[in-house]
XYZ file of N, CA and C in Angstrom:
789
model
N 41.086 42.626 18.270
C 41.079 43.437 19.488
C 42.027 42.909 20.528
N 42.779 43.781 21.190
C 43.783 43.371 22.242
C 43.082 43.328 23.567
N 42.889 42.119 24.058
C 42.256 41.968 25.360
C 43.260 42.000 26.556
N 43.604 43.180 27.087
C 44.541 43.200 28.160
C 43.634 43.163 29.477
N 44.336 42.500 30.524
C 43.581 42.218 31.693
C 43.097 43.516 32.315
N 43.971 44.525 32.354
C 43.623 45.741 33.010
C 42.485 46.516 32.311
N 42.192 46.265 31.078
C 41.122 46.976 30.287
C 39.945 46.114 30.143
N 40.005 44.802 30.147
C 38.859 43.990 29.788
C 37.872 43.891 30.863
N 36.622 44.080 30.524
C 35.510 43.902 31.492
C 35.028 42.482 31.546
N 34.387 42.101 32.597
C 33.768 40.813 32.665
C 32.798 40.570 31.472
N 32.040 41.519 31.161
C 31.075 41.389 30.108
C 31.746 41.137 28.677
N 32.801 41.834 28.469
C 33.617 41.625 27.280
C 34.223 40.254 27.208
N 34.778 39.791 28.273
C 35.353 38.578 28.362
C 34.353 37.443 28.128
N 33.196 37.556 28.791
C 32.088 36.598 28.581
C 31.634 36.538 27.051
N 31.559 37.608 26.480
C 31.103 37.638 24.992
C 32.175 36.941 24.152
N 33.435 37.307 24.439
C 34.483 36.561 23.626
C 34.418 35.106 23.855
N 34.324 34.692 25.170
C 34.239 33.295 25.409
C 33.091 32.559 24.730
N 31.859 33.169 24.840
C 30.639 32.542 24.316
C 30.769 32.475 22.709
N 31.394 33.573 22.184
C 31.517 33.622 20.726
C 32.498 32.421 20.267
N 33.402 32.122 21.058
C 34.409 31.064 20.700
C 33.678 29.618 20.708
N 32.601 29.569 21.396
C 31.957 28.293 21.565
C 31.068 27.930 20.248
N 30.660 29.024 19.549
C 29.894 28.763 18.357
C 28.500 28.415 18.630
N 27.951 27.626 17.680
C 26.509 27.253 17.712
C 26.353 26.219 18.857
N 25.173 26.206 19.385
C 24.777 25.257 20.460
C 25.332 25.587 21.782
N 25.496 26.934 22.029
C 26.069 27.419 23.265
C 25.048 28.037 24.164
N 23.777 27.695 23.918
C 22.678 28.411 24.581
C 22.708 28.115 26.123
N 22.967 26.950 26.523
C 23.006 26.571 27.917
C 24.175 27.207 28.634
N 25.330 27.239 27.967
C 26.515 27.902 28.537
C 26.262 29.428 28.583
N 25.578 29.972 27.638
C 25.303 31.470 27.756
C 24.415 31.718 28.940
N 23.383 30.851 29.163
C 22.480 31.178 30.310
C 23.254 31.074 31.664
N 24.199 30.067 31.747
C 24.978 29.945 33.008
C 25.938 31.154 33.138
N 26.672 31.521 32.204
C 27.639 32.598 32.227
C 26.941 33.881 32.467
N 25.683 34.125 31.785
C 24.971 35.328 31.976
C 24.466 35.487 33.427
N 24.124 34.363 33.981
C 23.655 34.462 35.443
C 24.814 34.861 36.320
N 25.954 34.416 36.007
C 27.257 34.850 36.834
C 27.536 36.211 36.545
N 27.655 36.681 35.326
C 28.060 38.020 35.009
C 27.100 39.048 35.405
N 25.833 38.875 35.107
C 24.824 39.865 35.271
C 24.205 39.846 36.654
N 24.044 38.764 37.241
C 23.256 38.714 38.485
C 24.233 38.642 39.795
N 25.385 38.194 39.476
C 26.320 38.157 40.666
C 27.265 39.317 40.636
N 27.911 39.582 39.560
C 28.860 40.644 39.369
C 28.176 41.752 38.527
N 28.769 42.429 37.668
C 28.241 43.352 36.774
C 29.013 43.259 35.486
N 28.481 43.400 34.326
C 29.224 43.267 33.107
C 30.295 44.247 32.956
N 30.160 45.437 33.471
C 31.144 46.489 33.424
C 32.369 46.293 34.399
N 32.216 45.355 35.317
C 33.254 45.175 36.228
C 34.556 44.640 35.568
N 35.635 45.198 35.984
C 37.001 44.657 35.361
C 37.252 43.281 35.862
N 38.063 42.559 35.060
C 38.294 41.179 35.410
C 39.184 41.148 36.660
N 39.911 42.252 36.937
C 40.791 42.212 38.080
C 39.917 42.204 39.438
N 38.636 42.423 39.302
C 37.743 42.400 40.524
C 37.390 40.863 40.865
N 37.582 39.975 39.942
C 37.309 38.626 40.330
C 38.347 38.119 41.389
N 37.748 37.345 42.370
C 38.611 36.952 43.445
C 38.103 35.543 43.914
N 38.968 34.737 44.587
C 38.524 33.408 45.011
C 37.294 33.368 45.895
N 37.268 34.355 46.880
C 36.072 34.270 47.786
C 34.817 34.419 47.168
N 34.660 35.383 46.239
C 33.451 35.620 45.545
C 33.040 34.472 44.705
N 34.046 33.717 44.029
C 33.804 32.639 43.186
C 33.243 31.552 44.117
N 33.890 31.281 45.231
C 33.365 30.203 46.125
C 32.007 30.388 46.607
N 31.693 31.736 47.017
C 30.399 32.119 47.408
C 29.422 31.815 46.350
N 29.684 32.272 45.126
C 28.720 32.092 44.121
C 28.412 30.561 43.867
N 29.522 29.755 43.808
C 29.325 28.312 43.539
C 28.494 27.770 44.731
N 28.738 28.035 45.866
C 27.930 27.650 47.048
C 26.527 28.005 46.964
N 26.170 29.196 46.365
C 24.788 29.599 46.206
C 24.104 28.706 45.201
N 24.790 28.123 44.339
C 24.113 27.243 43.310
C 23.483 26.014 43.826
N 24.008 25.527 44.990
C 23.401 24.332 45.560
C 24.110 23.097 44.881
N 23.444 21.927 45.298
C 23.978 20.656 44.646
C 22.959 19.986 43.781
N 21.991 20.823 43.211
C 21.033 20.132 42.299
C 21.698 19.836 40.907
N 21.100 19.146 40.089
C 21.764 18.816 38.792
C 22.038 20.104 38.009
N 20.974 21.019 38.111
C 21.219 22.418 37.386
C 22.340 23.187 38.030
N 22.468 23.091 39.374
C 23.504 23.849 40.028
C 24.910 23.345 39.623
N 25.006 21.966 39.577
C 26.270 21.357 39.118
C 26.671 21.818 37.758
N 25.631 21.762 36.926
C 25.919 22.166 35.506
C 26.395 23.512 35.341
N 25.738 24.479 36.091
C 26.117 25.859 36.019
C 27.574 26.027 36.556
N 27.921 25.291 37.606
C 29.265 25.416 38.141
C 30.260 24.890 37.187
N 29.969 23.724 36.476
C 30.930 23.274 35.420
C 31.093 24.301 34.308
N 30.043 24.970 33.933
C 30.192 26.000 32.796
C 30.990 27.167 33.317
N 30.897 27.600 34.563
C 31.734 28.639 35.169
C 33.182 28.210 35.144
N 33.425 27.020 35.546
C 34.879 26.535 35.689
C 35.476 26.535 34.250
N 34.739 26.098 33.288
C 35.247 26.072 31.876
C 35.600 27.576 31.431
N 34.658 28.490 31.867
C 34.880 29.931 31.502
C 36.143 30.479 32.076
N 36.303 30.197 33.387
C 37.414 30.773 34.081
C 38.746 30.172 33.675
N 38.650 28.848 33.240
C 39.872 28.154 32.735
C 40.412 28.787 31.463
N 39.359 29.196 30.574
C 39.619 29.746 29.303
C 40.259 31.164 29.478
N 39.681 31.868 30.386
C 40.237 33.267 30.719
C 41.748 33.176 31.006
N 42.095 32.172 31.777
C 43.515 32.063 32.213
C 44.381 31.618 31.008
N 43.854 30.671 30.124
C 44.538 30.310 28.998
C 44.809 31.535 28.089
N 43.828 32.354 28.021
C 43.998 33.622 27.295
C 44.922 34.637 27.944
N 45.263 34.400 29.165
C 46.132 35.320 29.923
C 45.362 36.585 30.327
N 44.017 36.447 30.455
C 43.249 37.584 30.868
C 43.193 37.730 32.422
N 43.459 36.599 33.081
C 43.553 36.654 34.594
C 44.803 35.902 34.968
N 45.463 36.343 36.034
C 46.658 35.758 36.521
C 46.394 34.570 37.410
N 45.368 34.653 38.250
C 45.111 33.571 39.184
C 44.276 32.361 38.560
N 44.562 31.235 39.149
C 43.814 30.046 38.622
C 42.460 30.003 39.457
N 41.503 30.857 39.032
C 40.290 30.927 39.742
C 39.401 29.675 39.530
N 39.671 28.931 38.440
C 38.789 27.746 38.176
C 38.842 26.697 39.243
N 40.122 26.716 39.985
C 40.289 25.741 41.065
C 39.423 25.989 42.257
N 38.848 27.161 42.263
C 37.906 27.494 43.416
C 36.403 27.161 43.134
N 36.239 26.593 41.939
C 34.943 26.173 41.585
C 34.868 24.663 41.899
N 34.343 24.416 43.056
C 34.256 23.041 43.504
C 32.840 22.481 43.256
N 32.708 21.723 42.210
C 31.442 21.250 41.788
C 30.953 20.112 42.782
N 29.833 20.309 43.428
C 29.320 19.197 44.295
C 29.202 17.856 43.530
N 29.524 16.812 44.190
C 29.431 15.439 43.536
C 27.969 15.090 43.410
N 27.659 14.460 42.331
C 26.379 13.897 42.126
C 26.281 12.532 42.703
N 25.138 12.043 42.988
C 24.959 10.663 43.441
C 25.395 9.656 42.446
N 26.177 8.574 42.818
C 26.615 7.690 41.773
C 25.446 7.006 41.103
N 25.587 6.847 39.752
C 24.534 6.168 39.082
C 24.406 4.740 39.363
N 23.230 4.171 39.391
C 23.072 2.735 39.557
C 23.726 1.973 38.483
N 24.335 0.801 38.760
C 24.885 0.018 37.759
C 23.865 -0.717 36.947
N 24.187 -1.022 35.700
C 23.287 -1.776 34.913
C 22.526 -0.795 33.954
N 21.925 -1.335 32.930
C 21.236 -0.471 31.980
C 19.963 0.116 32.548
N 19.674 1.338 32.058
C 18.452 2.053 32.489
C 17.258 1.319 32.085
N 16.192 1.266 32.915
C 15.012 0.518 32.540
C 14.309 1.265 31.362
N 13.646 0.498 30.440
C 12.883 1.052 29.378
C 11.552 1.475 30.085
N 11.285 2.805 30.053
C 10.014 3.222 30.589
C 8.941 3.105 29.640
N 7.728 2.737 30.060
C 6.613 2.539 29.107
C 6.094 3.850 28.487
N 5.583 3.808 27.246
C 4.917 4.898 26.660
C 3.771 5.307 27.527
N 3.391 6.733 27.378
C 2.283 7.287 28.133
C 1.264 7.757 27.007
N 0.119 7.248 27.150
C -0.965 7.643 26.149
C -1.554 8.959 26.724
N -1.795 9.911 25.949
C -2.509 11.052 26.311
C -3.163 11.793 25.131
N -4.007 12.689 25.439
C -4.678 13.446 24.391
C -3.859 14.561 23.842
N -4.143 15.126 22.714
C -3.381 16.220 22.181
C -3.531 17.375 23.142
N -4.707 17.614 23.738
C -4.843 18.741 24.698
C -3.977 18.560 25.918
N -3.910 17.276 26.362
C -3.007 17.032 27.522
C -1.580 17.241 27.233
N -1.164 16.801 25.997
C 0.244 17.043 25.600
C 0.560 18.555 25.523
N -0.353 19.287 25.000
C -0.138 20.715 24.889
C 0.040 21.415 26.265
N -0.797 20.856 27.136
C -0.856 21.432 28.601
C 0.494 21.111 29.297
N 1.017 19.970 29.057
C 2.371 19.662 29.704
C 3.387 20.424 29.021
N 3.329 20.675 27.766
C 4.328 21.568 27.092
C 4.331 22.978 27.680
N 3.102 23.486 27.872
C 2.878 24.806 28.435
C 3.479 24.942 29.778
N 3.241 23.873 30.611
C 3.771 23.848 31.984
C 5.211 23.848 31.985
N 5.812 23.067 31.127
C 7.288 22.908 30.992
C 7.863 24.326 30.653
N 7.454 24.996 29.638
C 7.928 26.302 29.327
C 7.785 27.263 30.522
N 6.639 27.188 31.113
C 6.463 28.108 32.254
C 7.506 27.899 33.362
N 7.743 26.642 33.643
C 8.750 26.295 34.724
C 10.197 26.698 34.311
N 10.497 26.545 33.020
C 11.859 26.905 32.548
C 12.038 28.388 32.702
N 10.945 29.113 32.472
C 10.997 30.561 32.565
C 11.210 31.098 34.008
N 10.947 30.172 35.032
C 11.132 30.509 36.414
C 12.619 30.362 36.836
N 13.389 29.572 36.074
C 14.769 29.365 36.458
C 15.607 30.588 36.816
N 15.613 31.626 35.845
C 16.411 32.794 36.130
C 15.952 33.551 37.343
N 14.513 33.507 37.548
C 14.016 34.321 38.669
C 14.475 33.603 40.032
N 14.492 32.296 40.051
C 14.934 31.562 41.315
C 16.446 31.734 41.427
N 17.236 31.760 40.336
C 18.631 32.034 40.440
C 18.950 33.365 41.025
N 18.055 34.338 40.634
C 18.185 35.690 41.324
C 17.948 35.697 42.763
N 16.922 34.943 43.151
C 16.563 34.776 44.573
C 17.781 34.245 45.351
N 18.433 33.212 44.706
C 19.548 32.599 45.393
C 20.697 33.574 45.509
N 20.887 34.410 44.388
C 21.961 35.382 44.384
C 21.774 36.362 45.551
N 20.544 36.882 45.654
C 20.237 37.966 46.604
C 20.354 37.357 48.066
N 19.836 36.141 48.193
C 19.906 35.508 49.578
C 21.351 35.201 49.938
N 22.217 34.882 48.943
C 23.601 34.563 49.275
C 24.430 35.749 49.584
N 23.936 36.983 49.443
C 24.659 38.152 49.787
C 24.896 38.104 51.372
N 24.087 37.471 52.117
C 24.296 37.108 53.507
C 25.374 36.131 53.611
N 26.488 36.507 54.176
C 27.748 35.678 54.155
C 27.566 34.332 55.018
N 26.668 34.386 55.957
C 26.512 33.188 56.818
C 25.577 32.183 56.277
N 26.059 31.279 55.409
C 25.279 30.288 54.741
C 24.649 29.236 55.662
N 25.288 29.065 56.796
C 24.788 28.070 57.741
C 23.446 28.297 58.286
N 23.132 29.552 58.503
C 21.913 29.979 59.074
C 21.022 30.870 58.270
N 21.188 30.648 56.909
C 20.504 31.542 55.928
C 19.265 30.881 55.416
N 18.206 31.040 56.170
C 16.897 30.390 55.756
C 16.456 30.761 54.390
N 16.446 32.129 53.972
C 16.055 32.372 52.614
C 16.830 31.669 51.506
N 18.192 31.505 51.786
C 19.009 30.829 50.789
C 18.590 29.363 50.726
N 18.366 28.688 51.868
C 18.007 27.254 51.787
C 16.689 27.085 51.198
N 15.667 28.084 51.361
C 14.406 27.985 50.825
C 14.464 28.194 49.368
N 15.315 29.052 48.872
C 15.488 29.243 47.381
C 16.181 28.107 46.700
N 17.143 27.509 47.394
C 17.757 26.253 46.899
C 16.739 25.075 46.729
N 15.908 24.941 47.831
C 14.881 23.972 47.854
C 13.893 24.096 46.694
N 13.462 25.394 46.493
C 12.603 25.712 45.419
C 13.100 25.302 43.998
N 14.436 25.674 43.859
C 15.019 25.254 42.570
C 15.152 23.809 42.466
N 15.453 23.073 43.479
C 15.490 21.642 43.363
C 14.161 21.020 42.992
N 13.078 21.532 43.623
C 11.670 20.990 43.300
C 11.392 21.380 41.807
N 11.815 22.583 41.432
C 11.531 23.024 40.002
C 12.268 22.137 39.031
N 13.575 21.803 39.313
C 14.257 20.942 38.382
C 13.683 19.510 38.390
N 13.215 19.012 39.576
C 12.613 17.744 39.535
C 11.383 17.686 38.659
N 10.534 18.673 38.771
C 9.292 18.681 37.950
C 9.624 18.828 36.418
N 10.655 19.657 36.109
C 11.033 19.841 34.759
C 11.486 18.465 34.139
N 12.311 17.668 34.984
C 12.723 16.450 34.422
C 11.622 15.461 34.236
N 10.611 15.575 35.151
C 9.428 14.766 35.107
C 8.675 14.966 33.886
N 8.483 16.291 33.545
C 7.741 16.693 32.308
C 8.407 16.249 31.141
N 9.697 16.525 31.086
C 10.486 16.199 29.820
C 10.471 14.680 29.599
N 10.517 13.890 30.659
C 10.371 12.429 30.516
C 9.013 12.102 29.948
N 7.936 12.612 30.476
C 6.657 12.284 30.010
C 6.399 12.643 28.550
N 6.897 13.907 28.150
C 6.760 14.326 26.815
C 7.515 13.505 25.823
N 8.648 12.967 26.253
C 9.474 12.135 25.348
C 8.662 10.730 25.087
N 7.978 10.268 26.180
C 7.355 9.020 26.133
C 5.882 9.049 25.644
N 5.434 10.319 25.326
C 4.068 10.440 25.050
C 3.641 9.881 23.699
N 2.429 9.247 23.734
C 1.896 8.787 22.533
C 0.429 9.378 22.544
N 0.317 10.312 21.448
C -0.889 11.069 21.449
C -1.990 10.261 20.701
N -3.087 10.105 21.357
C -4.354 9.437 20.853
C -5.276 10.447 20.312
N -5.276 10.479 18.987
C -6.131 11.490 18.379
C -7.424 10.845 17.780
N -7.427 9.600 17.579
C -8.620 8.939 17.043
C -9.515 8.489 18.175
N -10.705 9.085 18.362
C -11.543 8.705 19.387
C -12.589 7.747 18.942
N -12.361 7.141 17.807
C -13.349 6.036 17.279
C -14.569 6.736 16.724
N -15.633 5.909 16.681
C -16.903 6.307 16.133
C -17.782 6.677 17.201
N -17.474 6.816 18.393
C -18.341 7.250 19.535
C -19.156 6.156 19.974
N -18.937 4.953 19.561
C -19.823 3.780 19.979
C -19.288 3.203 21.272
N -17.971 3.306 21.525
C -17.333 2.801 22.684
C -16.587 3.917 23.417
N -16.400 3.691 24.708
C -15.620 4.656 25.522
C -14.160 4.379 25.224
N -13.437 5.428 24.861
C -12.001 5.340 24.533
C -11.282 6.537 25.213
N -9.915 6.473 25.198
C -9.146 7.604 25.703
C -9.608 8.880 25.002
N -9.900 9.934 25.703
C -10.382 11.176 25.096
C -11.845 11.298 25.056
N -12.656 10.260 25.318
C -14.112 10.202 25.251
C -14.621 10.990 26.500
N -15.710 11.667 26.243
C -16.471 12.252 27.356
C -17.765 11.471 27.533
N -17.993 10.922 28.707
C -19.152 10.037 28.913
C -19.915 10.395 30.142
N -21.227 10.177 29.969
C -22.113 10.453 31.077
C -22.559 9.093 31.623
N -22.471 8.897 32.919
C -22.761 7.619 33.588
C -23.817 7.921 34.695
N -24.631 7.001 34.993
C -25.633 7.160 36.046
C -25.280 6.239 37.179
N -25.151 6.788 38.416
C -24.984 5.909 39.667
C -26.308 5.310 39.938
N -26.351 4.009 39.767
C -27.603 3.328 39.941
C -28.117 3.255 41.317
N -27.250 3.617 42.258
C -27.692 3.587 43.739
C -28.351 4.873 44.073
N -27.862 5.983 43.467
C -28.367 7.280 43.865
C -29.198 7.972 42.677
N -29.122 7.393 41.543
C -29.680 7.909 40.387
C -28.945 9.261 39.823
N -27.844 9.516 40.422
C -27.064 10.736 40.029
C -26.380 10.501 38.723
N -26.387 11.558 37.793
C -25.713 11.390 36.533
C -24.400 12.144 36.631
N -23.317 11.449 36.355
C -21.988 12.096 36.415
C -21.370 12.198 34.980
N -20.512 13.168 34.842
C -19.926 13.398 33.479
C -18.350 13.285 33.617
N -17.750 12.497 32.872
C -16.283 12.334 32.936
C -15.682 12.480 31.537
N -14.487 12.827 31.494
C -13.683 12.738 30.328
C -12.401 11.812 30.671
N -12.348 10.779 29.841
C -11.275 9.711 30.100
C -9.933 10.281 29.474
N -8.941 10.440 30.303
C -7.708 10.965 29.766
C -6.506 10.092 30.398
N -5.316 10.348 29.834
C -4.139 9.597 30.324
C -3.808 9.956 31.767
N -3.053 9.135 32.464
C -2.768 9.370 33.885
C -2.049 10.711 34.099
N -1.277 11.202 33.144
C -0.517 12.428 33.301
C -1.339 13.706 33.162
N -2.574 13.554 32.709
C -3.475 14.755 32.477
C -4.675 14.667 33.330
N -4.741 13.693 34.240
C -6.014 13.668 35.068
C -6.148 14.862 35.949
N -7.369 15.318 36.131
C -7.704 16.520 36.940
C -9.219 16.336 37.423
N -9.369 15.900 38.607
C -10.667 15.591 39.190
C -11.497 16.794 39.234
N -10.996 17.939 39.444
C -11.794 19.129 39.521
C -12.420 19.574 38.140
N -11.744 19.113 37.121
C -12.170 19.479 35.753
C -12.990 18.227 35.138
N -13.246 17.313 36.047
C -13.961 16.079 35.526
C -13.157 15.232 34.602
N -11.810 15.320 34.613
C -10.954 14.489 33.828
C -10.451 13.296 34.674
N -10.789 12.099 34.417
C -10.356 11.033 35.237
C -9.362 10.120 34.363
N -8.361 9.531 35.171
C -7.393 8.813 34.560
C -7.945 7.394 33.998
N -7.409 7.009 32.828
C -7.835 5.702 32.227
C -7.242 4.567 33.100
N -6.314 4.887 34.035
C -5.824 3.858 34.914
C -6.479 3.754 36.303
N -7.446 4.800 36.502
C -8.225 4.778 37.774
C -9.198 3.699 37.704
N -9.773 3.308 38.846
C -10.764 2.246 38.862
C -11.996 2.442 37.987
N -12.480 3.700 38.088
C -13.657 4.096 37.180
C -13.255 4.165 35.807
N -12.069 4.832 35.452
C -11.753 4.943 34.140
C -11.463 3.611 33.440
N -10.815 2.684 34.240
C -10.477 1.422 33.686
C -11.780 0.590 33.403
N -12.719 0.780 34.332
C -13.956 -0.028 34.079
C -14.863 0.492 32.926
N -14.694 1.751 32.659
C -15.533 2.377 31.544
C -14.944 2.185 30.138
N -13.618 1.916 30.031
C -13.030 1.897 28.740
C -13.650 0.659 27.979
N -13.907 0.983 26.706
C -14.488 -0.083 25.739
C -15.872 -0.415 25.953
N -16.599 0.372 26.919
C -17.946 0.055 27.113
C -18.870 0.885 26.063
N -20.077 0.348 25.934
C -21.087 0.902 25.050
C -22.184 1.574 25.866
N -22.990 2.528 25.170
C -24.073 3.034 25.906
C -25.130 1.947 26.319
N -25.575 2.107 27.450
C -26.486 1.085 28.083
C -25.805 0.056 28.847
N -24.515 -0.143 28.828
C -23.918 -1.124 29.527
C -23.550 -0.709 30.990
N -23.627 -1.721 31.883
C -23.471 -1.349 33.244
C -22.097 -1.981 33.796
N -21.495 -1.278 34.709
C -20.299 -1.716 35.239
C -20.304 -1.624 36.700
N -19.496 -2.463 37.381
C -19.360 -2.399 38.841
C -17.826 -2.119 39.110
N -17.720 -1.100 40.076
C -16.360 -0.623 40.362
C -16.111 -0.671 41.873
N -14.983 -1.197 42.247
C -14.578 -1.151 43.602
C -13.803 0.174 43.966
N -14.230 0.948 44.754
C -13.576 2.224 45.222
C -13.477 2.158 46.676
N -12.571 3.066 47.154
C -12.425 3.168 48.656
C -13.735 3.187 49.505
N -14.691 3.993 48.939
C -15.977 4.132 49.672
C -16.880 2.924 49.576
N -16.525 1.871 48.718
C -17.340 0.806 48.556
C -17.507 0.405 47.048
N -18.635 -0.273 46.720
C -18.835 -0.725 45.366
C -19.788 0.265 44.616
N -19.341 0.650 43.386
C -20.279 1.533 42.651
C -20.794 0.707 41.527
N -22.177 0.945 41.200
C -22.769 0.319 39.936
C -23.187 1.569 39.139
N -22.529 1.551 37.885
C -22.704 2.622 36.981
C -23.275 2.168 35.684
N -24.085 2.994 34.955
C -24.608 2.635 33.620
C -24.102 3.721 32.670
N -23.598 3.356 31.587
C -23.168 4.327 30.601
C -24.387 4.922 29.881
N -24.667 6.162 29.987
C -25.875 6.851 29.332
C -25.544 7.450 28.026
N -24.320 8.070 27.894
C -23.992 8.749 26.669
C -22.500 8.864 26.418
N -22.090 8.675 25.239
C -20.643 8.793 24.911
C -20.481 9.847 23.825
N -19.554 10.794 24.110
C -19.264 11.838 23.111
C -17.779 11.720 22.570
């Protein structure tokens, strides 16, 4: 097919570019698709591309890690279009990727493994997929907010960028936790409190019976009765048997608890 500049649409050029990348181009496709479909239109001719719109789009991406990656993908795309002689201008030079913070010198520290239950691991996976699905929605918010040309006093644009930054931070946290996860599936014989055990304890001062499930720090949820194995109570209960008593220092004072039942 003869791709002449006067006839080629942005959508056609994008498909040609992405096809040339072959397998493993999913991230590039997502970035180029956001540019083509949410900022311009696939049916727009390449002659509609201009430096001002390119700069506005790149500015709308912000300086987050994800924004820098998308800008890099766009620059590669525009550079290839010029090599193919589909555009006359060097539009890639108008993609000014914000600089990232310099990395600290020295080797990255080895992060410790994170013990968690299979249920906790599945919940983190579900949260990660949910957050990734929000990326294009927030990108669309940024695009719509950036239609206001005054970026300096554009509160919706700043809010959308901040939302994307928080989203990317949480995604990185979840990906790190899942990489380091060690799933504890063996809950023992039920004779001792272990990670994943559900235990009933009696507060010896009030005679109140409390029910906890001991989980890893990443899946603790006090409202659901899931306490971290690293918390004062969780740490004190680990490896205890039914009938054993423990004393725990908490902000409210000292607790005396007796293990009544282990599940």
